Amino acid sequence: MTDLLSRTHAMALDAADPLRPLRSEFLIPKHKHNEQIYFCGNSLGLQPRGARAHVLQVLDKWSHEAVEGHFTGQAQWMTYHEQVREPLARVVGAQPSEVVAMNSLTANLHLMMVSFYRPTNERAAIIIEAGAFPSDRHAVESQIRFHGFDPATQLIEVQPDQADGTLSMGAIERAIGEHGSRAALVLWPGIQYRTGQSFELKKIARLAHAQGAVAGFDLAHAVGNVPIELHDSQADFAVWCHYKYMNSGPGAVAGCFVHERHARTSRPRFAGWWGHEKETRFQMGPQFVPTPGADGWQLSNPPILALAPLLASLEVFDKAGGMAAIRTKSEKITGFLEALIRARVPETLEIVTPSEPARRGSQLSLRVAGGRERGRELFEYLSSVGTIGDWREPDVIRISPAPLYNKFMDVYRFVEEVESWRGV
Ligand SMILES: *Cc1c(COP(=O)(O)O)cnc(C)c1O
């Protein structure tokens, strides 16, 4: 019988991994003469090889055709963003008309709240998770103030109720039950960035709607990481970025979802010419007529150079066979990481992230025994040997095996590195 925690087994898992060939679609940074062990796809995913070609294609087209580039060929800039639509809709489980790539995450969150956070005196609150990503918290707090309300009473933060700092579904249910009748919006993450906990989005949307509140999701850590059925979740809107698990480069153009039932909404919005009805946009009339669907929230003509890497990245997602195949490997490789940590370095690392695969994505958040300083020491040791995770204050190391490019051997070597640090 093979030892399921052995190096041999790690190698066998790699040999049997159907996604293994996709690693060569990515540029792996070097540490000295070897490839880094890169576990930071939760922060900045690696560069797909196709990104350079797609960016160069835009640059070449610009140099050869200048303004004509808007109108010529399949990759014409006039409709460039439409190439992204279908593959992106597949990744997030939406209908193509429900998604658009535009702006950045926080900008999209504000645009969505302009339309979907419509507070009244009776119903002005926003419910979010305690310890939300600062940008989300700043965004909701500033929206509450913008409408003349006080965040001290109108920002409701649901506190973790579990010893490990995660949230039970019961706690979410109780909070929405208790405060929902005065909530205009429930804004929830697909995966919590610090703990790595994933949430049952469909259930949360149902709870919000049952109370008469809007349901919006921030999927920054969920998109490209776990399968999401955005359309079926009945969420009103969702936003996310593309530089984490979507591998589309630093500050990549972000994503936005508006459920089909709002496709022709009369809700207010902040408008721009690119959200105007496609057929009549260039008649340049003074009246704004929104184009139906998520496209209607676009403001400007899209940054083509910035969309090019997203297009390249989405090609890899399609090559992988979609999120179901990616998730299958993700559960295995993160499960392997968890098993190795529990077996070999349990006195050194505490796993914060829930153990049930259904309650997490690829990331494990780790706390180091001995406190923050010991944690920093291990983190810096790992970086010095070319094993890249990231640090989140006050005391968490995040390690995210990305199924598109990480090997089971990467995970094995990570645990060996932790052992050798403990030995010094
Ligand atoms: C990464 C992340 C952000 C970053 O926002 P940008 O607008 O892309 O800079 C915001 N919120 C969450 C939850 C994130 O994970």
Short mmCIF file of C-alpha atoms and ligand atoms in Angstrom, two decimals:
data_model
loop_
_atom_site.label_atom_id
_atom_site.label_comp_id
_atom_site.label_asym_id
_atom_site.label_seq_id
_atom_site.Cartn_x
_atom_site.Cartn_y
_atom_site.Cartn_z
CA MET A 1 0.00 0.00 0.00
CA THR A 2 1.33 3.43 -0.87
CA ASP A 3 1.79 5.98 1.85
CA LEU A 4 -0.74 8.67 0.96
CA LEU A 5 1.48 11.37 2.45
CA SER A 6 4.69 10.40 0.71
CA ARG A 7 6.73 12.11 -1.96
CA THR A 8 6.05 9.12 -4.20
CA HIS A 9 2.34 9.65 -3.78
CA ALA A 10 2.67 13.37 -4.58
CA MET A 11 4.46 12.44 -7.79
CA ALA A 12 1.79 9.87 -8.63
CA LEU A 13 -0.94 12.48 -8.09
CA ASP A 14 0.85 14.80 -10.52
CA ALA A 15 1.23 12.03 -13.07
CA ALA A 16 -2.49 11.27 -12.89
CA ASP A 17 -3.59 14.93 -12.95
CA PRO A 18 -5.57 15.72 -16.12
CA LEU A 19 -4.86 19.47 -15.69
CA ARG A 20 -1.12 18.93 -15.44
CA PRO A 21 -0.42 20.04 -19.06
CA LEU A 22 -1.95 23.45 -18.32
CA ARG A 23 0.95 24.41 -16.08
CA SER A 24 2.99 25.02 -19.21
CA GLU A 25 0.44 27.65 -20.26
CA PHE A 26 1.81 29.84 -17.44
CA LEU A 27 5.06 31.68 -16.83
CA ILE A 28 6.40 30.49 -13.49
CA PRO A 29 8.75 33.00 -11.81
CA LYS A 30 12.24 31.78 -10.90
CA HIS A 31 13.94 31.56 -7.55
CA LYS A 32 17.65 31.31 -8.32
CA HIS A 33 17.72 28.56 -10.95
CA ASN A 34 14.51 26.82 -9.98
CA GLU A 35 10.89 27.63 -10.41
CA GLN A 36 9.27 29.31 -7.45
CA ILE A 37 6.69 27.42 -5.49
CA TYR A 38 3.97 29.94 -6.10
CA PHE A 39 0.94 29.86 -3.80
CA CYS A 40 -0.15 33.45 -4.22
CA GLY A 41 -2.79 33.05 -6.92
CA ASN A 42 -5.26 34.42 -4.38
CA SER A 43 -3.50 37.76 -4.70
CA LEU A 44 -1.97 37.87 -8.17
CA GLY A 45 -2.37 34.90 -10.47
CA LEU A 46 0.50 33.95 -12.78
CA GLN A 47 0.77 35.23 -16.32
CA PRO A 48 -0.76 33.01 -19.00
CA ARG A 49 1.63 32.67 -21.92
CA GLY A 50 -1.11 33.84 -24.26
CA ALA A 51 -1.32 37.23 -22.57
CA ARG A 52 1.73 38.62 -24.32
CA ALA A 53 0.47 37.58 -27.76
CA HIS A 54 -2.92 39.16 -27.14
CA VAL A 55 -1.41 42.42 -25.89
CA LEU A 56 1.02 42.50 -28.81
CA GLN A 57 -1.84 41.94 -31.21
CA VAL A 58 -3.52 45.09 -29.90
CA LEU A 59 -0.29 47.08 -30.07
CA ASP A 60 0.35 45.89 -33.62
CA LYS A 61 -3.16 46.66 -34.71
CA TRP A 62 -2.86 50.12 -33.25
CA SER A 63 0.47 50.77 -34.98
CA HIS A 64 -0.76 49.52 -38.37
CA GLU A 65 -4.33 50.67 -38.42
CA ALA A 66 -4.71 53.42 -35.83
CA VAL A 67 -8.36 54.52 -35.68
CA GLU A 68 -9.40 51.90 -38.24
CA GLY A 69 -8.58 49.27 -35.61
CA HIS A 70 -11.97 49.96 -34.09
CA PHE A 71 -13.73 48.54 -37.11
CA THR A 72 -11.60 45.85 -38.74
CA GLY A 73 -11.39 42.12 -38.26
CA GLN A 74 -12.62 39.78 -35.58
CA ALA A 75 -10.59 41.47 -32.83
CA GLN A 76 -11.91 44.95 -33.66
CA TRP A 77 -11.96 47.22 -30.65
CA MET A 78 -15.56 48.27 -31.12
CA THR A 79 -16.73 44.84 -30.03
CA TYR A 80 -13.58 43.62 -28.27
CA HIS A 81 -15.21 43.35 -24.84
CA GLU A 82 -17.91 41.13 -26.32
CA GLN A 83 -15.32 38.40 -26.92
CA VAL A 84 -14.92 38.14 -23.17
CA ARG A 85 -18.60 37.80 -22.45
CA GLU A 86 -19.35 34.14 -23.16
CA PRO A 87 -16.25 32.54 -21.63
CA LEU A 88 -16.64 34.77 -18.58
CA ALA A 89 -20.31 33.85 -18.24
CA ARG A 90 -19.24 30.18 -18.22
CA VAL A 91 -16.79 30.77 -15.38
CA VAL A 92 -19.37 32.48 -13.13
CA GLY A 93 -22.45 30.48 -14.12
CA ALA A 94 -24.31 33.38 -15.66
CA GLN A 95 -26.08 34.12 -18.88
CA PRO A 96 -23.87 36.06 -21.27
CA SER A 97 -26.05 39.17 -21.09
CA GLU A 98 -25.68 39.21 -17.31
CA VAL A 99 -21.92 39.82 -17.25
CA VAL A 100 -19.59 42.57 -18.33
CA ALA A 101 -15.87 43.21 -17.88
CA MET A 102 -15.27 46.84 -16.97
CA ASN A 103 -13.53 49.22 -14.57
CA SER A 104 -12.10 47.87 -11.34
CA LEU A 105 -13.73 45.96 -8.51
CA THR A 106 -14.34 48.79 -6.07
CA ALA A 107 -15.54 51.10 -8.85
CA ASN A 108 -18.02 48.45 -9.95
CA LEU A 109 -19.17 47.95 -6.38
CA HIS A 110 -19.98 51.65 -6.17
CA LEU A 111 -21.77 51.62 -9.53
CA MET A 112 -23.83 48.65 -8.42
CA MET A 113 -24.72 50.31 -5.14
CA VAL A 114 -25.84 53.42 -6.98
CA SER A 115 -28.51 51.26 -8.59
CA PHE A 116 -29.10 48.61 -5.94
CA TYR A 117 -28.58 50.38 -2.62
CA ARG A 118 -31.59 52.68 -2.44
CA PRO A 119 -32.01 53.41 1.26
CA THR A 120 -35.17 54.86 2.79
CA ASN A 121 -35.71 56.07 6.34
CA GLU A 122 -37.28 52.73 7.23
CA ARG A 123 -34.76 50.62 5.36
CA ALA A 124 -31.28 52.04 5.14
CA ALA A 125 -28.95 49.39 6.53
CA ILE A 126 -26.29 47.32 4.79
CA ILE A 127 -25.38 43.91 6.22
CA ILE A 128 -21.82 42.68 5.64
CA GLU A 129 -19.47 40.23 7.34
CA ALA A 130 -17.29 41.57 10.15
CA GLY A 131 -13.68 41.87 9.02
CA ALA A 132 -14.67 42.52 5.41
CA PHE A 133 -11.97 43.53 2.95
CA PRO A 134 -11.22 47.20 3.74
CA SER A 135 -12.14 48.46 0.28
CA ASP A 136 -15.61 46.92 0.56
CA ARG A 137 -16.06 48.38 3.99
CA HIS A 138 -14.94 51.82 2.82
CA ALA A 139 -17.30 51.55 -0.14
CA VAL A 140 -20.38 50.62 1.89
CA GLU A 141 -19.63 53.09 4.66
CA SER A 142 -19.18 55.93 2.18
CA GLN A 143 -22.38 54.98 0.37
CA ILE A 144 -24.31 55.07 3.64
CA ARG A 145 -22.91 58.53 4.37
CA PHE A 146 -23.51 59.66 0.80
CA HIS A 147 -27.21 59.02 1.32
CA GLY A 148 -27.18 61.00 4.57
CA PHE A 149 -27.29 58.06 6.97
CA ASP A 150 -25.00 57.10 9.82
CA PRO A 151 -22.81 54.01 9.46
CA ALA A 152 -22.79 53.64 13.27
CA THR A 153 -26.39 52.47 13.06
CA GLN A 154 -26.77 51.48 9.39
CA LEU A 155 -23.69 49.33 8.85
CA ILE A 156 -24.41 45.93 10.36
CA GLU A 157 -21.38 43.66 10.61
CA VAL A 158 -22.05 40.00 11.31
CA GLN A 159 -19.51 38.72 13.83
CA PRO A 160 -17.86 35.29 13.52
CA ASP A 161 -19.46 32.84 15.93
CA GLN A 162 -17.02 29.95 15.59
CA ALA A 163 -13.92 29.45 17.71
CA ASP A 164 -11.70 29.50 14.60
CA GLY A 165 -13.03 32.90 13.55
CA THR A 166 -15.37 31.64 10.82
CA LEU A 167 -19.12 32.17 10.49
CA SER A 168 -21.76 29.47 10.72
CA MET A 169 -24.73 29.60 8.37
CA GLY A 170 -26.84 29.85 11.52
CA ALA A 171 -25.15 33.11 12.52
CA ILE A 172 -25.78 34.58 9.07
CA GLU A 173 -29.37 33.43 9.18
CA ARG A 174 -29.91 34.95 12.63
CA ALA A 175 -28.36 38.27 11.63
CA ILE A 176 -30.43 38.59 8.47
CA GLY A 177 -33.51 37.50 10.42
CA GLU A 178 -32.87 40.06 13.12
CA HIS A 179 -31.86 43.06 10.98
CA GLY A 180 -33.15 42.18 7.54
CA SER A 181 -36.37 44.17 7.79
CA ARG A 182 -34.35 47.39 8.04
CA ALA A 183 -31.68 46.33 5.54
CA ALA A 184 -31.63 47.72 2.02
CA LEU A 185 -28.71 45.50 1.00
CA VAL A 186 -26.97 42.32 2.08
CA LEU A 187 -23.46 42.39 0.61
CA TRP A 188 -21.65 39.10 1.07
CA PRO A 189 -18.33 37.62 -0.10
CA GLY A 190 -18.19 34.38 -2.06
CA ILE A 191 -15.04 33.53 -0.12
CA GLN A 192 -13.79 35.53 2.85
CA TYR A 193 -10.34 36.82 1.98
CA ARG A 194 -8.72 36.32 5.38
CA THR A 195 -10.20 33.02 6.53
CA GLY A 196 -10.70 31.40 3.14
CA GLN A 197 -14.24 30.38 4.15
CA SER A 198 -16.74 30.01 1.30
CA PHE A 199 -20.44 30.70 1.67
CA GLU A 200 -23.72 29.32 0.39
CA LEU A 201 -24.60 32.19 -1.89
CA LYS A 202 -27.94 30.88 -3.01
CA LYS A 203 -29.11 30.53 0.59
CA ILE A 204 -27.85 33.99 1.52
CA ALA A 205 -29.61 35.57 -1.46
CA ARG A 206 -32.81 33.78 -0.48
CA LEU A 207 -32.55 35.00 3.12
CA ALA A 208 -31.95 38.59 1.97
CA HIS A 209 -34.83 38.52 -0.48
CA ALA A 210 -37.18 36.99 2.08
CA GLN A 211 -36.58 40.13 4.16
CA GLY A 212 -37.11 42.45 1.22
CA ALA A 213 -33.42 43.35 0.89
CA VAL A 214 -31.23 43.33 -2.21
CA ALA A 215 -28.55 40.59 -2.40
CA GLY A 216 -25.15 41.56 -3.78
CA PHE A 217 -21.95 39.51 -3.81
CA ASP A 218 -18.27 40.35 -3.86
CA LEU A 219 -16.67 37.39 -5.59
CA ALA A 220 -13.06 38.60 -5.65
CA HIS A 221 -11.78 35.40 -4.02
CA ALA A 222 -14.38 33.08 -5.49
CA VAL A 223 -14.27 33.66 -9.25
CA GLY A 224 -12.00 31.20 -11.00
CA ASN A 225 -11.57 29.43 -7.66
CA VAL A 226 -14.89 27.69 -7.02
CA PRO A 227 -17.86 27.05 -9.30
CA ILE A 228 -20.48 29.73 -8.88
CA GLU A 229 -24.01 29.57 -10.23
CA LEU A 230 -24.61 33.29 -10.30
CA HIS A 231 -27.76 33.24 -12.36
CA ASP A 232 -29.37 30.50 -10.26
CA SER A 233 -28.27 32.15 -7.04
CA GLN A 234 -30.79 34.89 -7.83
CA ALA A 235 -28.30 37.51 -6.64
CA ASP A 236 -29.27 40.97 -7.79
CA PHE A 237 -25.70 41.91 -8.60
CA ALA A 238 -22.13 40.73 -8.13
CA VAL A 239 -18.68 42.22 -8.62
CA TRP A 240 -15.19 40.73 -8.75
CA CYS A 241 -11.65 41.32 -9.93
CA HIS A 242 -9.66 39.37 -12.50
CA TYR A 243 -6.12 39.56 -11.16
CA LYS A 244 -6.50 36.88 -8.46
CA TYR A 245 -7.59 33.40 -9.59
CA MET A 246 -8.44 34.79 -13.01
CA ASN A 247 -4.77 35.40 -13.85
CA SER A 248 -5.36 38.54 -15.91
CA GLY A 249 -2.58 40.71 -14.54
CA PRO A 250 -2.05 43.49 -12.02
CA GLY A 251 -5.05 45.80 -11.78
CA ALA A 252 -6.83 43.85 -14.52
CA VAL A 253 -10.22 44.99 -15.77
CA ALA A 254 -12.84 43.75 -13.29
CA GLY A 255 -16.13 41.90 -13.66
CA CYS A 256 -19.72 42.72 -12.93
CA PHE A 257 -22.98 40.73 -12.93
CA VAL A 258 -26.52 42.06 -13.04
CA HIS A 259 -29.27 39.47 -12.87
CA GLU A 260 -31.40 39.12 -15.97
CA ARG A 261 -34.52 40.29 -14.14
CA HIS A 262 -32.90 43.73 -13.89
CA ALA A 263 -31.86 43.79 -17.56
CA ARG A 264 -34.31 46.61 -18.34
CA THR A 265 -34.54 48.12 -14.90
CA SER A 266 -35.69 51.66 -14.36
CA ARG A 267 -33.52 51.97 -11.26
CA PRO A 268 -31.25 54.99 -11.28
CA ARG A 269 -27.71 54.48 -12.45
CA PHE A 270 -24.58 56.50 -13.14
CA ALA A 271 -24.51 56.46 -16.91
CA GLY A 272 -21.92 56.83 -19.62
CA TRP A 273 -22.00 56.57 -23.39
CA TRP A 274 -20.79 52.97 -23.51
CA GLY A 275 -23.86 51.88 -21.55
CA HIS A 276 -26.09 53.49 -24.17
CA GLU A 277 -28.09 51.29 -26.51
CA LYS A 278 -25.57 49.78 -28.89
CA GLU A 279 -27.52 50.37 -32.09
CA THR A 280 -27.91 54.11 -31.57
CA ARG A 281 -24.79 54.96 -29.56
CA PHE A 282 -23.10 56.65 -32.48
CA GLN A 283 -26.08 58.81 -33.34
CA MET A 284 -24.66 60.77 -30.41
CA GLY A 285 -28.06 61.88 -29.15
CA PRO A 286 -28.38 63.71 -25.84
CA GLN A 287 -30.82 61.19 -24.30
CA PHE A 288 -29.44 58.16 -22.45
CA VAL A 289 -31.12 54.93 -23.51
CA PRO A 290 -29.53 52.05 -21.59
CA THR A 291 -28.56 48.96 -23.50
CA PRO A 292 -30.28 45.96 -21.85
CA GLY A 293 -28.31 43.75 -19.47
CA ALA A 294 -25.05 44.26 -17.62
CA ASP A 295 -23.59 46.17 -20.59
CA GLY A 296 -25.92 49.03 -19.71
CA TRP A 297 -23.75 49.91 -16.69
CA GLN A 298 -20.61 50.52 -18.77
CA LEU A 299 -19.33 54.06 -18.70
CA SER A 300 -16.43 54.38 -21.08
CA ASN A 301 -15.13 52.66 -24.15
CA PRO A 302 -13.11 49.75 -22.72
CA PRO A 303 -9.33 49.71 -22.17
CA ILE A 304 -8.49 47.26 -24.95
CA LEU A 305 -4.89 46.70 -23.86
CA ALA A 306 -6.11 45.78 -20.39
CA LEU A 307 -8.78 43.41 -21.72
CA ALA A 308 -6.25 41.46 -23.80
CA PRO A 309 -4.80 39.39 -20.91
CA LEU A 310 -8.30 38.55 -19.68
CA LEU A 311 -9.10 37.13 -23.07
CA ALA A 312 -5.92 35.03 -22.92
CA SER A 313 -6.75 33.82 -19.45
CA LEU A 314 -10.29 32.81 -20.37
CA GLU A 315 -8.88 30.64 -23.13
CA VAL A 316 -7.04 28.64 -20.47
CA PHE A 317 -10.23 28.24 -18.42
CA ASP A 318 -11.95 26.82 -21.47
CA LYS A 319 -9.00 24.51 -22.17
CA ALA A 320 -9.29 23.22 -18.62
CA GLY A 321 -12.83 22.15 -19.41
CA GLY A 322 -14.48 24.66 -17.12
CA MET A 323 -14.86 25.19 -13.41
CA ALA A 324 -16.06 21.68 -12.58
CA ALA A 325 -12.76 20.14 -13.74
CA ILE A 326 -10.78 22.87 -11.99
CA ARG A 327 -12.71 22.34 -8.79
CA THR A 328 -12.10 18.59 -8.84
CA LYS A 329 -8.35 19.15 -8.78
CA SER A 330 -8.69 22.03 -6.33
CA GLU A 331 -10.38 19.84 -3.74
CA LYS A 332 -7.67 17.21 -4.15
CA ILE A 333 -4.67 19.50 -3.99
CA THR A 334 -5.95 21.59 -1.08
CA GLY A 335 -7.01 18.40 0.68
CA PHE A 336 -3.48 17.04 0.17
CA LEU A 337 -2.04 20.23 1.67
CA GLU A 338 -4.35 19.94 4.65
CA ALA A 339 -3.54 16.26 5.23
CA LEU A 340 0.20 16.89 5.07
CA ILE A 341 0.00 19.81 7.49
CA ARG A 342 -2.06 17.78 9.96
CA ALA A 343 0.26 14.80 9.74
CA ARG A 344 3.65 16.48 9.68
CA VAL A 345 3.56 19.97 11.15
CA PRO A 346 0.48 20.11 13.40
CA GLU A 347 2.43 21.76 16.24
CA THR A 348 3.61 24.51 13.91
CA LEU A 349 0.57 25.35 11.81
CA GLU A 350 -3.04 25.82 12.79
CA ILE A 351 -5.47 25.77 9.88
CA VAL A 352 -8.00 28.59 10.16
CA THR A 353 -9.95 27.72 7.01
CA PRO A 354 -12.84 25.25 7.44
CA SER A 355 -11.97 21.63 6.81
CA GLU A 356 -15.07 20.67 4.81
CA PRO A 357 -14.34 21.15 1.10
CA ALA A 358 -17.81 22.66 0.64
CA ARG A 359 -16.87 25.49 3.01
CA ARG A 360 -13.65 26.59 1.34
CA GLY A 361 -11.94 27.17 -1.98
CA SER A 362 -8.28 26.51 -2.75
CA GLN A 363 -6.84 28.72 -0.03
CA LEU A 364 -5.78 27.59 3.42
CA SER A 365 -5.23 30.36 5.96
CA LEU A 366 -2.59 29.29 8.45
CA ARG A 367 -1.73 30.57 11.89
CA VAL A 368 1.74 29.84 13.23
CA ALA A 369 2.18 28.54 16.77
CA GLY A 370 3.98 31.04 18.98
CA GLY A 371 2.20 34.13 17.69
CA ARG A 372 2.65 36.89 15.18
CA GLU A 373 6.45 37.19 15.34
CA ARG A 374 6.96 33.48 14.77
CA GLY A 375 4.48 33.74 11.93
CA ARG A 376 6.47 36.54 10.32
CA GLU A 377 9.67 34.50 10.73
CA LEU A 378 8.22 31.50 8.95
CA PHE A 379 6.73 33.68 6.25
CA GLU A 380 10.07 35.34 5.60
CA TYR A 381 11.91 32.05 5.67
CA LEU A 382 9.54 30.62 3.07
CA SER A 383 10.00 33.68 0.83
CA SER A 384 13.77 33.36 1.14
CA VAL A 385 13.64 29.82 -0.24
CA GLY A 386 11.29 30.74 -3.09
CA THR A 387 8.03 29.52 -1.59
CA ILE A 388 5.55 32.33 -2.10
CA GLY A 389 2.41 32.77 -0.02
CA ASP A 390 1.16 35.99 1.44
CA TRP A 391 0.78 37.56 4.84
CA ARG A 392 -2.42 39.07 6.14
CA GLU A 393 -2.38 41.04 9.35
CA PRO A 394 -2.55 40.34 12.15
CA ASP A 395 -1.23 36.78 11.96
CA VAL A 396 -2.26 34.80 8.91
CA ILE A 397 -0.23 33.17 6.12
CA ARG A 398 -2.38 32.41 3.09
CA ILE A 399 -1.37 29.47 0.92
CA SER A 400 -3.43 28.87 -2.21
CA PRO A 401 -2.61 25.97 -4.49
CA ALA A 402 -4.03 27.08 -7.83
CA PRO A 403 -5.25 24.05 -9.78
CA LEU A 404 -4.34 25.53 -13.16
CA TYR A 405 -0.63 25.70 -12.43
CA ASN A 406 0.29 24.23 -9.04
CA LYS A 407 1.61 20.69 -8.70
CA PHE A 408 0.99 18.27 -5.87
CA MET A 409 4.78 18.28 -5.49
CA ASP A 410 4.61 22.04 -4.78
CA VAL A 411 2.41 21.25 -1.82
CA TYR A 412 4.70 18.45 -0.69
CA ARG A 413 7.72 20.73 -0.84
CA PHE A 414 5.93 23.47 1.06
CA VAL A 415 5.43 21.14 4.01
CA GLU A 416 9.06 20.02 3.79
CA GLU A 417 10.13 23.67 3.95
CA VAL A 418 8.03 24.24 7.05
CA GLU A 419 9.66 21.19 8.63
CA SER A 420 13.13 22.39 7.81
CA TRP A 421 12.38 25.85 9.23
CA ARG A 422 11.18 24.30 12.47
CA GLY A 423 14.42 22.36 12.55
CA VAL A 424 16.69 25.43 12.42
C1 LIG B 1 -8.91 41.95 -3.83
C2 LIG B 1 -10.12 42.54 -3.23
C3 LIG B 1 -10.44 43.90 -3.43
C4 LIG B 1 -9.55 44.83 -4.18
O1 LIG B 1 -10.27 45.87 -4.77
P1 LIG B 1 -9.78 46.59 -6.10
O2 LIG B 1 -10.86 47.56 -6.36
O3 LIG B 1 -9.61 45.54 -7.14
O4 LIG B 1 -8.46 47.23 -5.79
C5 LIG B 1 -11.63 44.37 -2.88
N1 LIG B 1 -12.44 43.55 -2.18
C6 LIG B 1 -12.16 42.25 -1.96
C7 LIG B 1 -13.10 41.39 -1.19
C8 LIG B 1 -10.99 41.72 -2.47
O5 LIG B 1 -10.69 40.43 -2.25
#
